[in-house]
Amino acid sequence: MQPHLSLATDAAGANLQLALHACPDHCDRLDIGTRDGTRRLHAPLLRDGDGGARAVVPLAALGDEMPLRWDVRLGDADGTRTHLRPAPRSDRPRHFFRAVAGAHGVSAYLSDTIGSLVLLSAPRDHHAAIANGEDARADFPRLLEELPLQEDLVLFESFLGKQYAGNPRYIYEALRRRRPDLRCVWAYSGKTPIPGDPPTVRRGSAEYFRLLAQARYRVNNVLFDVPGRKPETTYLQTWHGTPLKRLGRDIEIQGPETEARGKFHRESRGWSVLLSGNEYSTGIFRRAFDYDGPVLEAGYPLVDPLLDPAPDRAALAARLGLPAGRRFVLYAPTWRDHRPVGTWRFDFDLNLDLDAVSAALAPDQVLLVKAHHLVAGGTGCEELPPNVLDVSHLDDISELCALADVLVTDYSSVFFDFAASGRPILFYCYDLEQYAGQVRGFYLDPETELPGPIARTTAELLELLGDLPAVVERHAERYAAFRERFCSRNDGRAAERVVDAVFGPAPPPAALLVDLTTAAGRLQDDEAERLQALLRRYAPYAGTISSLLYEKLPAAERARFLVWFLKRWAGIDRVDAAELAAYQADAARIAAEPREPVEVDGRRYTLQDLRSQGHDFRLATYEWVLGIHDILYDQYQTDGFRVRPGDVVIDAGGFVGDTAALFCAKTGGDCQVHAFELLDENIALFAYNNALNGIADRVQVNRLALSDRSGDEVVIRQARLQGATSVAAGDGPGERIATITLDDYVAGHGLERVDLIKMDIEGSEIPALKGAMQTIRRFRPMLALCLYHKWDDVLTIPRFIAATGVEYRFNFKWVQLTHGWEAVLLASPVEPVLAEARP
């Protein structure tokens, strides 16, 4: 019988307390050891007299600079250790317990293999990232079911998220040219700059799994971290080379590839189309992966740069940090399956005398050594001759192939790609018989079917390099036959063919761009330039903005949206002259009203009477404040979008309490407002105004920053305008304010309803909304969200709303006519239509 287990921390947060119920009598301690066996802790079991026991583990003892996973076992006097296999509630996340001790986080989960208890410890931020990602991975089936498809999203990954390289890279670059309307995200943890600066996520992170669940398109050359996709998702599997080595079900020798067969089989069930470079590969892929779906034989996009008719070799060499004016010999061996040093990490020996190679090279030649991405230590060479360079840190071997005058390899598929160039290929196969018979095996006969000669020693390789013209001539016929068989579909345009076949043509111009041009009308010269800049900026996203926001607005509000858009983001003024005059008259009238001076916390302000704006309350506020946008023009309300008696309101960006007082006035005092404000001066005025208007018992003011994570900090700084703030993440000058998610706030305060979420928080709306996802899905509140702080608010905010899975109808409110500020999206939940009851 497995004991029931509960975990907690003590009051000081320094110790982990484990309580076991029905603990076996012969066990006297907990044995806690790291997976690598380098550290072990013992915690005595203290009996409680009811058959249970408890143990105390100092949290500090579990921490380290690197993540550690600790297996927790029951131990007895005989040295026997028994795995603990508790059964947490099914509704708990994978990491069903979490705690923070100083700079470290600790969590508990059950192992995948036998369901035994494991503790994860790591520095706090690193721990949260790992645990959040593993929770999301375990929750992936639910994410697939509940998160809506994002029609414009393409998720790219190459070589397990480690490289910007291979077929995915060149498909992405062609897609940017041919389908700028699509939004690309890379799962990538490297350092190579990606053209277009697309968003990146870490493979295995929580955001990675959310994007994987929602992407309309996926592109990969190995496999994603978890199988499964939506029926509407198109998954393009590009693979990463024409195979010489046996693959998948064709491998007859036990090793890591045979152990991964199950993963590839499950993954291949989700492939929508498999890219193949030639007919030879297609037959192998179908058999090796047990795949009977569509195959696109289009050539390999990664070969395109080798066939550039006018390459700029000097510029490419400079970008890669290689010397100018040199001829390059590229040595690119593959990995060795039989030499593992970790999970999909392998040891490798060059078995090449680099000093001898260096001495044999011509004065203008340089040897480039590129280790396989699965080799743990790169080349392993600390000191190299000056004409030998380790380029293993570079992601993309295709760029190196484009520069190389000669390729030296062994069993890597790179020679199939390089052969398209027609340049010489030599094979250095010091372990040919061992690799063929004991490691992997081949599809081709290396002695008779490769496009170049085989050397088995450094001396033999140098002899071939020294007599290269004659070697090329001797193998010319075999090389030509090889290119005809394997490279005939490579013509430098494979990426374009793949994009056209998988993604289709670009849609017609989005309604937003067409209507903006029409609304702008006759243009002055400077206006024409600004309009074109606006259209260029929004062109890649216009389809999404149109479908998710613009086309969902009522017709009259679409016209107003266009006028605002031109005003705010292009400085093109198409505001109706009569309306602008009326607005300016209202502003002048309110500004001319007398105000009494008032002192709050030793500072002088003015007392504004809002009866002239239609509501019976007063506000102590700054002299510059008129209040006409919130109060007179009612920018957070419209027909069908009203705060009602009994409502619970989230007021994010509460300022001095103006909107809180307005919501209370509109409901006759029958509402509950939870406000969030960051600036101390504003909060002092907020408290004064609550007392002044008799609503202090209905308004709770929180000095917390709403965000997508609780327990972090943001930095606030006083803006130039008194009472305004700027918000930033991370370090720097300013005041640090704790963050909280709205989901955590709602749970912590036991709120049973949320009816309206209003946000005007200086461009921080998206992280705050992400932290409110569960609240929105649970309560389906009205949303009043400012759209004017960032240029892409019109994209990111509607996209987030779509991702909630809650159907909303939209209204657009814009009342600040002089600058384009104070534009608000009002989102009302569409009530679900109930099916008629059947008799």
PDB file of N, CA, C and O in Angstrom, residues 137 155-162 168 187 203-204 208-209 212 218-228 235-240 256-257 259-271 274 289 343-344 373-374:
ATOM      1  N   ARG A 137       2.953  21.186 -20.635  1.00  0.00           N
ATOM      2  CA  ARG A 137       3.110  19.976 -21.458  1.00  0.00           C
ATOM      3  C   ARG A 137       2.124  18.899 -21.026  1.00  0.00           C
ATOM      4  O   ARG A 137       1.462  18.257 -21.857  1.00  0.00           O
ATOM      5  N   LEU A 155       4.219  28.390 -36.537  1.00  0.00           N
ATOM      6  CA  LEU A 155       5.256  28.092 -35.543  1.00  0.00           C
ATOM      7  C   LEU A 155       6.368  27.289 -36.214  1.00  0.00           C
ATOM      8  O   LEU A 155       6.131  26.214 -36.765  1.00  0.00           O
ATOM      9  N   PHE A 156       7.580  27.830 -36.156  1.00  0.00           N
ATOM     10  CA  PHE A 156       8.755  27.189 -36.745  1.00  0.00           C
ATOM     11  C   PHE A 156       9.653  26.617 -35.644  1.00  0.00           C
ATOM     12  O   PHE A 156       9.825  27.231 -34.589  1.00  0.00           O
ATOM     13  N   GLU A 157      10.242  25.469 -35.944  1.00  0.00           N
ATOM     14  CA  GLU A 157      11.262  24.898 -35.054  1.00  0.00           C
ATOM     15  C   GLU A 157      12.254  24.120 -35.902  1.00  0.00           C
ATOM     16  O   GLU A 157      11.866  23.469 -36.882  1.00  0.00           O
ATOM     17  N   SER A 158      13.529  24.197 -35.545  1.00  0.00           N
ATOM     18  CA  SER A 158      14.572  23.499 -36.282  1.00  0.00           C
ATOM     19  C   SER A 158      15.553  22.883 -35.299  1.00  0.00           C
ATOM     20  O   SER A 158      16.027  23.559 -34.379  1.00  0.00           O
ATOM     21  N   PHE A 159      15.822  21.601 -35.488  1.00  0.00           N
ATOM     22  CA  PHE A 159      16.791  20.886 -34.666  1.00  0.00           C
ATOM     23  C   PHE A 159      16.538  21.104 -33.180  1.00  0.00           C
ATOM     24  O   PHE A 159      17.391  21.605 -32.441  1.00  0.00           O
ATOM     25  N   LEU A 160      15.319  20.746 -32.748  1.00  0.00           N
ATOM     26  CA  LEU A 160      14.932  20.753 -31.342  1.00  0.00           C
ATOM     27  C   LEU A 160      15.012  22.153 -30.729  1.00  0.00           C
ATOM     28  O   LEU A 160      15.240  22.303 -29.523  1.00  0.00           O
ATOM     29  N   GLY A 161      14.802  23.169 -31.538  1.00  0.00           N
ATOM     30  CA  GLY A 161      14.788  24.539 -31.047  1.00  0.00           C
ATOM     31  C   GLY A 161      16.158  25.135 -30.817  1.00  0.00           C
ATOM     32  O   GLY A 161      16.262  26.230 -30.260  1.00  0.00           O
ATOM     33  N   LYS A 162      17.210  24.456 -31.285  1.00  0.00           N
ATOM     34  CA  LYS A 162      18.566  24.930 -31.011  1.00  0.00           C
ATOM     35  C   LYS A 162      19.159  25.759 -32.140  1.00  0.00           C
ATOM     36  O   LYS A 162      20.170  26.446 -31.935  1.00  0.00           O
ATOM     37  N   PRO A 168      13.433  24.541 -42.382  1.00  0.00           N
ATOM     38  CA  PRO A 168      12.547  25.549 -41.785  1.00  0.00           C
ATOM     39  C   PRO A 168      13.037  26.976 -41.988  1.00  0.00           C
ATOM     40  O   PRO A 168      12.234  27.886 -42.222  1.00  0.00           O
ATOM     41  N   ALA A 187      10.438  28.731 -32.286  1.00  0.00           N
ATOM     42  CA  ALA A 187      10.907  28.072 -31.069  1.00  0.00           C
ATOM     43  C   ALA A 187      12.424  27.992 -31.206  1.00  0.00           C
ATOM     44  O   ALA A 187      12.939  27.158 -31.958  1.00  0.00           O
ATOM     45  N   ARG A 203      11.720  26.284 -26.492  1.00  0.00           N
ATOM     46  CA  ARG A 203      11.110  24.961 -26.593  1.00  0.00           C
ATOM     47  C   ARG A 203      10.898  24.407 -25.190  1.00  0.00           C
ATOM     48  O   ARG A 203      11.803  24.414 -24.351  1.00  0.00           O
ATOM     49  N   GLY A 204       9.696  23.927 -24.920  1.00  0.00           N
ATOM     50  CA  GLY A 204       9.378  23.372 -23.619  1.00  0.00           C
ATOM     51  C   GLY A 204       8.805  24.371 -22.636  1.00  0.00           C
ATOM     52  O   GLY A 204       8.427  23.983 -21.532  1.00  0.00           O
ATOM     53  N   TYR A 208       5.350  28.075 -25.313  1.00  0.00           N
ATOM     54  CA  TYR A 208       5.596  27.160 -26.442  1.00  0.00           C
ATOM     55  C   TYR A 208       4.410  26.223 -26.644  1.00  0.00           C
ATOM     56  O   TYR A 208       3.919  26.043 -27.775  1.00  0.00           O
ATOM     57  N   PHE A 209       3.930  25.625 -25.565  1.00  0.00           N
ATOM     58  CA  PHE A 209       2.831  24.674 -25.698  1.00  0.00           C
ATOM     59  C   PHE A 209       1.528  25.377 -26.068  1.00  0.00           C
ATOM     60  O   PHE A 209       0.703  24.819 -26.806  1.00  0.00           O
ATOM     61  N   LEU A 212       1.885  26.042 -29.745  1.00  0.00           N
ATOM     62  CA  LEU A 212       1.811  24.775 -30.464  1.00  0.00           C
ATOM     63  C   LEU A 212       0.363  24.316 -30.594  1.00  0.00           C
ATOM     64  O   LEU A 212      -0.040  23.760 -31.623  1.00  0.00           O
ATOM     65  N   ARG A 218       2.392  24.545 -38.632  1.00  0.00           N
ATOM     66  CA  ARG A 218       3.620  24.180 -37.929  1.00  0.00           C
ATOM     67  C   ARG A 218       4.652  23.724 -38.955  1.00  0.00           C
ATOM     68  O   ARG A 218       4.309  23.040 -39.922  1.00  0.00           O
ATOM     69  N   VAL A 219       5.920  24.070 -38.689  1.00  0.00           N
ATOM     70  CA  VAL A 219       7.013  23.638 -39.551  1.00  0.00           C
ATOM     71  C   VAL A 219       8.141  23.140 -38.659  1.00  0.00           C
ATOM     72  O   VAL A 219       8.584  23.849 -37.753  1.00  0.00           O
ATOM     73  N   ASN A 220       8.609  21.915 -38.918  1.00  0.00           N
ATOM     74  CA  ASN A 220       9.679  21.342 -38.105  1.00  0.00           C
ATOM     75  C   ASN A 220      10.513  20.409 -38.973  1.00  0.00           C
ATOM     76  O   ASN A 220      10.030  19.891 -39.987  1.00  0.00           O
ATOM     77  N   ASN A 221      11.786  20.199 -38.552  1.00  0.00           N
ATOM     78  CA  ASN A 221      12.614  19.236 -39.274  1.00  0.00           C
ATOM     79  C   ASN A 221      13.035  18.058 -38.400  1.00  0.00           C
ATOM     80  O   ASN A 221      13.814  17.214 -38.841  1.00  0.00           O
ATOM     81  N   VAL A 222      12.536  17.997 -37.161  1.00  0.00           N
ATOM     82  CA  VAL A 222      12.740  16.812 -36.321  1.00  0.00           C
ATOM     83  C   VAL A 222      11.377  16.471 -35.720  1.00  0.00           C
ATOM     84  O   VAL A 222      10.560  15.845 -36.382  1.00  0.00           O
ATOM     85  N   LEU A 223      11.141  16.858 -34.482  1.00  0.00           N
ATOM     86  CA  LEU A 223       9.822  16.672 -33.883  1.00  0.00           C
ATOM     87  C   LEU A 223       9.599  17.710 -32.800  1.00  0.00           C
ATOM     88  O   LEU A 223      10.531  18.242 -32.220  1.00  0.00           O
ATOM     89  N   PHE A 224       8.310  17.997 -32.558  1.00  0.00           N
ATOM     90  CA  PHE A 224       7.964  18.912 -31.479  1.00  0.00           C
ATOM     91  C   PHE A 224       8.017  18.177 -30.149  1.00  0.00           C
ATOM     92  O   PHE A 224       8.158  16.954 -30.093  1.00  0.00           O
ATOM     93  N   ASP A 225       7.890  18.925 -29.081  1.00  0.00           N
ATOM     94  CA  ASP A 225       8.081  18.366 -27.740  1.00  0.00           C
ATOM     95  C   ASP A 225       6.933  17.477 -27.289  1.00  0.00           C
ATOM     96  O   ASP A 225       7.054  16.764 -26.304  1.00  0.00           O
ATOM     97  N   VAL A 226       5.807  17.539 -27.989  1.00  0.00           N
ATOM     98  CA  VAL A 226       4.652  16.734 -27.610  1.00  0.00           C
ATOM     99  C   VAL A 226       3.835  16.476 -28.875  1.00  0.00           C
ATOM    100  O   VAL A 226       3.738  17.346 -29.742  1.00  0.00           O
ATOM    101  N   PRO A 227       3.287  15.268 -29.055  1.00  0.00           N
ATOM    102  CA  PRO A 227       2.493  15.000 -30.255  1.00  0.00           C
ATOM    103  C   PRO A 227       1.067  15.527 -30.111  1.00  0.00           C
ATOM    104  O   PRO A 227       0.634  15.908 -29.020  1.00  0.00           O
ATOM    105  N   GLY A 228       0.349  15.526 -31.227  1.00  0.00           N
ATOM    106  CA  GLY A 228      -1.039  15.955 -31.228  1.00  0.00           C
ATOM    107  C   GLY A 228      -1.204  17.329 -31.842  1.00  0.00           C
ATOM    108  O   GLY A 228      -0.347  18.201 -31.696  1.00  0.00           O
ATOM    109  N   TYR A 235       0.587  20.645 -40.474  1.00  0.00           N
ATOM    110  CA  TYR A 235       1.915  20.367 -39.940  1.00  0.00           C
ATOM    111  C   TYR A 235       2.805  19.933 -41.102  1.00  0.00           C
ATOM    112  O   TYR A 235       2.650  18.854 -41.652  1.00  0.00           O
ATOM    113  N   LEU A 236       3.736  20.796 -41.475  1.00  0.00           N
ATOM    114  CA  LEU A 236       4.716  20.497 -42.514  1.00  0.00           C
ATOM    115  C   LEU A 236       5.976  19.931 -41.857  1.00  0.00           C
ATOM    116  O   LEU A 236       6.686  20.641 -41.153  1.00  0.00           O
ATOM    117  N   GLN A 237       6.246  18.656 -42.102  1.00  0.00           N
ATOM    118  CA  GLN A 237       7.473  18.024 -41.621  1.00  0.00           C
ATOM    119  C   GLN A 237       8.479  18.058 -42.770  1.00  0.00           C
ATOM    120  O   GLN A 237       8.294  17.433 -43.812  1.00  0.00           O
ATOM    121  N   THR A 238       9.553  18.810 -42.593  1.00  0.00           N
ATOM    122  CA  THR A 238      10.511  19.007 -43.683  1.00  0.00           C
ATOM    123  C   THR A 238      11.654  18.000 -43.663  1.00  0.00           C
ATOM    124  O   THR A 238      12.382  17.887 -44.645  1.00  0.00           O
ATOM    125  N   TRP A 239      11.861  17.319 -42.552  1.00  0.00           N
ATOM    126  CA  TRP A 239      13.039  16.479 -42.298  1.00  0.00           C
ATOM    127  C   TRP A 239      14.296  17.293 -42.566  1.00  0.00           C
ATOM    128  O   TRP A 239      14.250  18.502 -42.843  1.00  0.00           O
ATOM    129  N   HIS A 240      15.455  16.668 -42.415  1.00  0.00           N
ATOM    130  CA  HIS A 240      16.680  17.462 -42.470  1.00  0.00           C
ATOM    131  C   HIS A 240      17.764  16.866 -43.363  1.00  0.00           C
ATOM    132  O   HIS A 240      18.928  17.242 -43.240  1.00  0.00           O
ATOM    133  N   PRO A 256      19.933   4.766 -29.770  1.00  0.00           N
ATOM    134  CA  PRO A 256      18.989   5.849 -29.450  1.00  0.00           C
ATOM    135  C   PRO A 256      17.923   6.039 -30.516  1.00  0.00           C
ATOM    136  O   PRO A 256      16.789   6.399 -30.215  1.00  0.00           O
ATOM    137  N   GLU A 257      18.273   5.803 -31.780  1.00  0.00           N
ATOM    138  CA  GLU A 257      17.275   5.985 -32.839  1.00  0.00           C
ATOM    139  C   GLU A 257      16.181   4.924 -32.763  1.00  0.00           C
ATOM    140  O   GLU A 257      15.007   5.216 -33.004  1.00  0.00           O
ATOM    141  N   GLU A 259      15.259   3.479 -30.013  1.00  0.00           N
ATOM    142  CA  GLU A 259      14.487   3.807 -28.816  1.00  0.00           C
ATOM    143  C   GLU A 259      13.521   4.965 -29.074  1.00  0.00           C
ATOM    144  O   GLU A 259      12.515   5.099 -28.376  1.00  0.00           O
ATOM    145  N   ALA A 260      13.816   5.790 -30.076  1.00  0.00           N
ATOM    146  CA  ALA A 260      12.958   6.938 -30.394  1.00  0.00           C
ATOM    147  C   ALA A 260      11.885   6.605 -31.420  1.00  0.00           C
ATOM    148  O   ALA A 260      11.110   7.478 -31.806  1.00  0.00           O
ATOM    149  N   ARG A 261      11.823   5.349 -31.861  1.00  0.00           N
ATOM    150  CA  ARG A 261      10.847   4.979 -32.890  1.00  0.00           C
ATOM    151  C   ARG A 261       9.430   5.338 -32.481  1.00  0.00           C
ATOM    152  O   ARG A 261       8.636   5.842 -33.271  1.00  0.00           O
ATOM    153  N   GLY A 262       9.112   5.056 -31.219  1.00  0.00           N
ATOM    154  CA  GLY A 262       7.753   5.322 -30.751  1.00  0.00           C
ATOM    155  C   GLY A 262       7.407   6.791 -30.847  1.00  0.00           C
ATOM    156  O   GLY A 262       6.296   7.156 -31.259  1.00  0.00           O
ATOM    157  N   LYS A 263       8.362   7.659 -30.481  1.00  0.00           N
ATOM    158  CA  LYS A 263       8.118   9.110 -30.561  1.00  0.00           C
ATOM    159  C   LYS A 263       7.856   9.537 -31.999  1.00  0.00           C
ATOM    160  O   LYS A 263       6.928  10.293 -32.290  1.00  0.00           O
ATOM    161  N   PHE A 264       8.694   9.045 -32.918  1.00  0.00           N
ATOM    162  CA  PHE A 264       8.516   9.444 -34.308  1.00  0.00           C
ATOM    163  C   PHE A 264       7.230   8.871 -34.893  1.00  0.00           C
ATOM    164  O   PHE A 264       6.580   9.509 -35.721  1.00  0.00           O
ATOM    165  N   HIS A 265       6.865   7.667 -34.463  1.00  0.00           N
ATOM    166  CA  HIS A 265       5.610   7.096 -34.953  1.00  0.00           C
ATOM    167  C   HIS A 265       4.427   7.942 -34.500  1.00  0.00           C
ATOM    168  O   HIS A 265       3.541   8.270 -35.306  1.00  0.00           O
ATOM    169  N   ARG A 266       4.416   8.324 -33.214  1.00  0.00           N
ATOM    170  CA  ARG A 266       3.323   9.158 -32.717  1.00  0.00           C
ATOM    171  C   ARG A 266       3.325  10.522 -33.397  1.00  0.00           C
ATOM    172  O   ARG A 266       2.273  11.062 -33.748  1.00  0.00           O
ATOM    173  N   GLU A 267       4.516  11.084 -33.572  1.00  0.00           N
ATOM    174  CA  GLU A 267       4.614  12.397 -34.209  1.00  0.00           C
ATOM    175  C   GLU A 267       4.128  12.349 -35.652  1.00  0.00           C
ATOM    176  O   GLU A 267       3.417  13.241 -36.113  1.00  0.00           O
ATOM    177  N   SER A 268       4.497  11.288 -36.369  1.00  0.00           N
ATOM    178  CA  SER A 268       4.146  11.220 -37.789  1.00  0.00           C
ATOM    179  C   SER A 268       2.647  11.068 -38.002  1.00  0.00           C
ATOM    180  O   SER A 268       2.158  11.344 -39.100  1.00  0.00           O
ATOM    181  N   ARG A 269       1.905  10.638 -36.971  1.00  0.00           N
ATOM    182  CA  ARG A 269       0.444  10.581 -37.112  1.00  0.00           C
ATOM    183  C   ARG A 269      -0.139  11.980 -37.302  1.00  0.00           C
ATOM    184  O   ARG A 269      -1.256  12.115 -37.814  1.00  0.00           O
ATOM    185  N   GLY A 270       0.607  12.999 -36.871  1.00  0.00           N
ATOM    186  CA  GLY A 270       0.119  14.370 -36.974  1.00  0.00           C
ATOM    187  C   GLY A 270       0.636  15.132 -38.168  1.00  0.00           C
ATOM    188  O   GLY A 270       0.257  16.288 -38.377  1.00  0.00           O
ATOM    189  N   TRP A 271       1.532  14.520 -38.967  1.00  0.00           N
ATOM    190  CA  TRP A 271       2.052  15.228 -40.139  1.00  0.00           C
ATOM    191  C   TRP A 271       0.946  15.420 -41.164  1.00  0.00           C
ATOM    192  O   TRP A 271       0.233  14.484 -41.536  1.00  0.00           O
ATOM    193  N   LEU A 274       4.681  15.721 -45.742  1.00  0.00           N
ATOM    194  CA  LEU A 274       6.100  15.438 -45.511  1.00  0.00           C
ATOM    195  C   LEU A 274       6.882  15.889 -46.728  1.00  0.00           C
ATOM    196  O   LEU A 274       6.555  15.516 -47.867  1.00  0.00           O
ATOM    197  N   PHE A 289       9.195   5.645 -41.336  1.00  0.00           N
ATOM    198  CA  PHE A 289       8.319   6.342 -40.383  1.00  0.00           C
ATOM    199  C   PHE A 289       6.907   5.771 -40.358  1.00  0.00           C
ATOM    200  O   PHE A 289       6.042   6.316 -39.669  1.00  0.00           O
ATOM    201  N   THR A 343      21.062  12.934 -22.596  1.00  0.00           N
ATOM    202  CA  THR A 343      19.871  12.787 -23.419  1.00  0.00           C
ATOM    203  C   THR A 343      20.077  13.487 -24.752  1.00  0.00           C
ATOM    204  O   THR A 343      20.160  14.709 -24.833  1.00  0.00           O
ATOM    205  N   TRP A 344      20.188  12.683 -25.817  1.00  0.00           N
ATOM    206  CA  TRP A 344      20.435  13.189 -27.153  1.00  0.00           C
ATOM    207  C   TRP A 344      21.645  14.128 -27.208  1.00  0.00           C
ATOM    208  O   TRP A 344      21.646  15.141 -27.886  1.00  0.00           O
ATOM    209  N   HIS A 373      25.143  19.015 -34.440  1.00  0.00           N
ATOM    210  CA  HIS A 373      24.500  19.707 -33.317  1.00  0.00           C
ATOM    211  C   HIS A 373      24.230  18.782 -32.133  1.00  0.00           C
ATOM    212  O   HIS A 373      24.004  19.261 -31.016  1.00  0.00           O
ATOM    213  N   LEU A 374      24.272  17.468 -32.320  1.00  0.00           N
ATOM    214  CA  LEU A 374      24.070  16.544 -31.209  1.00  0.00           C
ATOM    215  C   LEU A 374      25.370  16.193 -30.483  1.00  0.00           C
ATOM    216  O   LEU A 374      25.336  15.471 -29.489  1.00  0.00           O
TER     217      LEU A 374
END
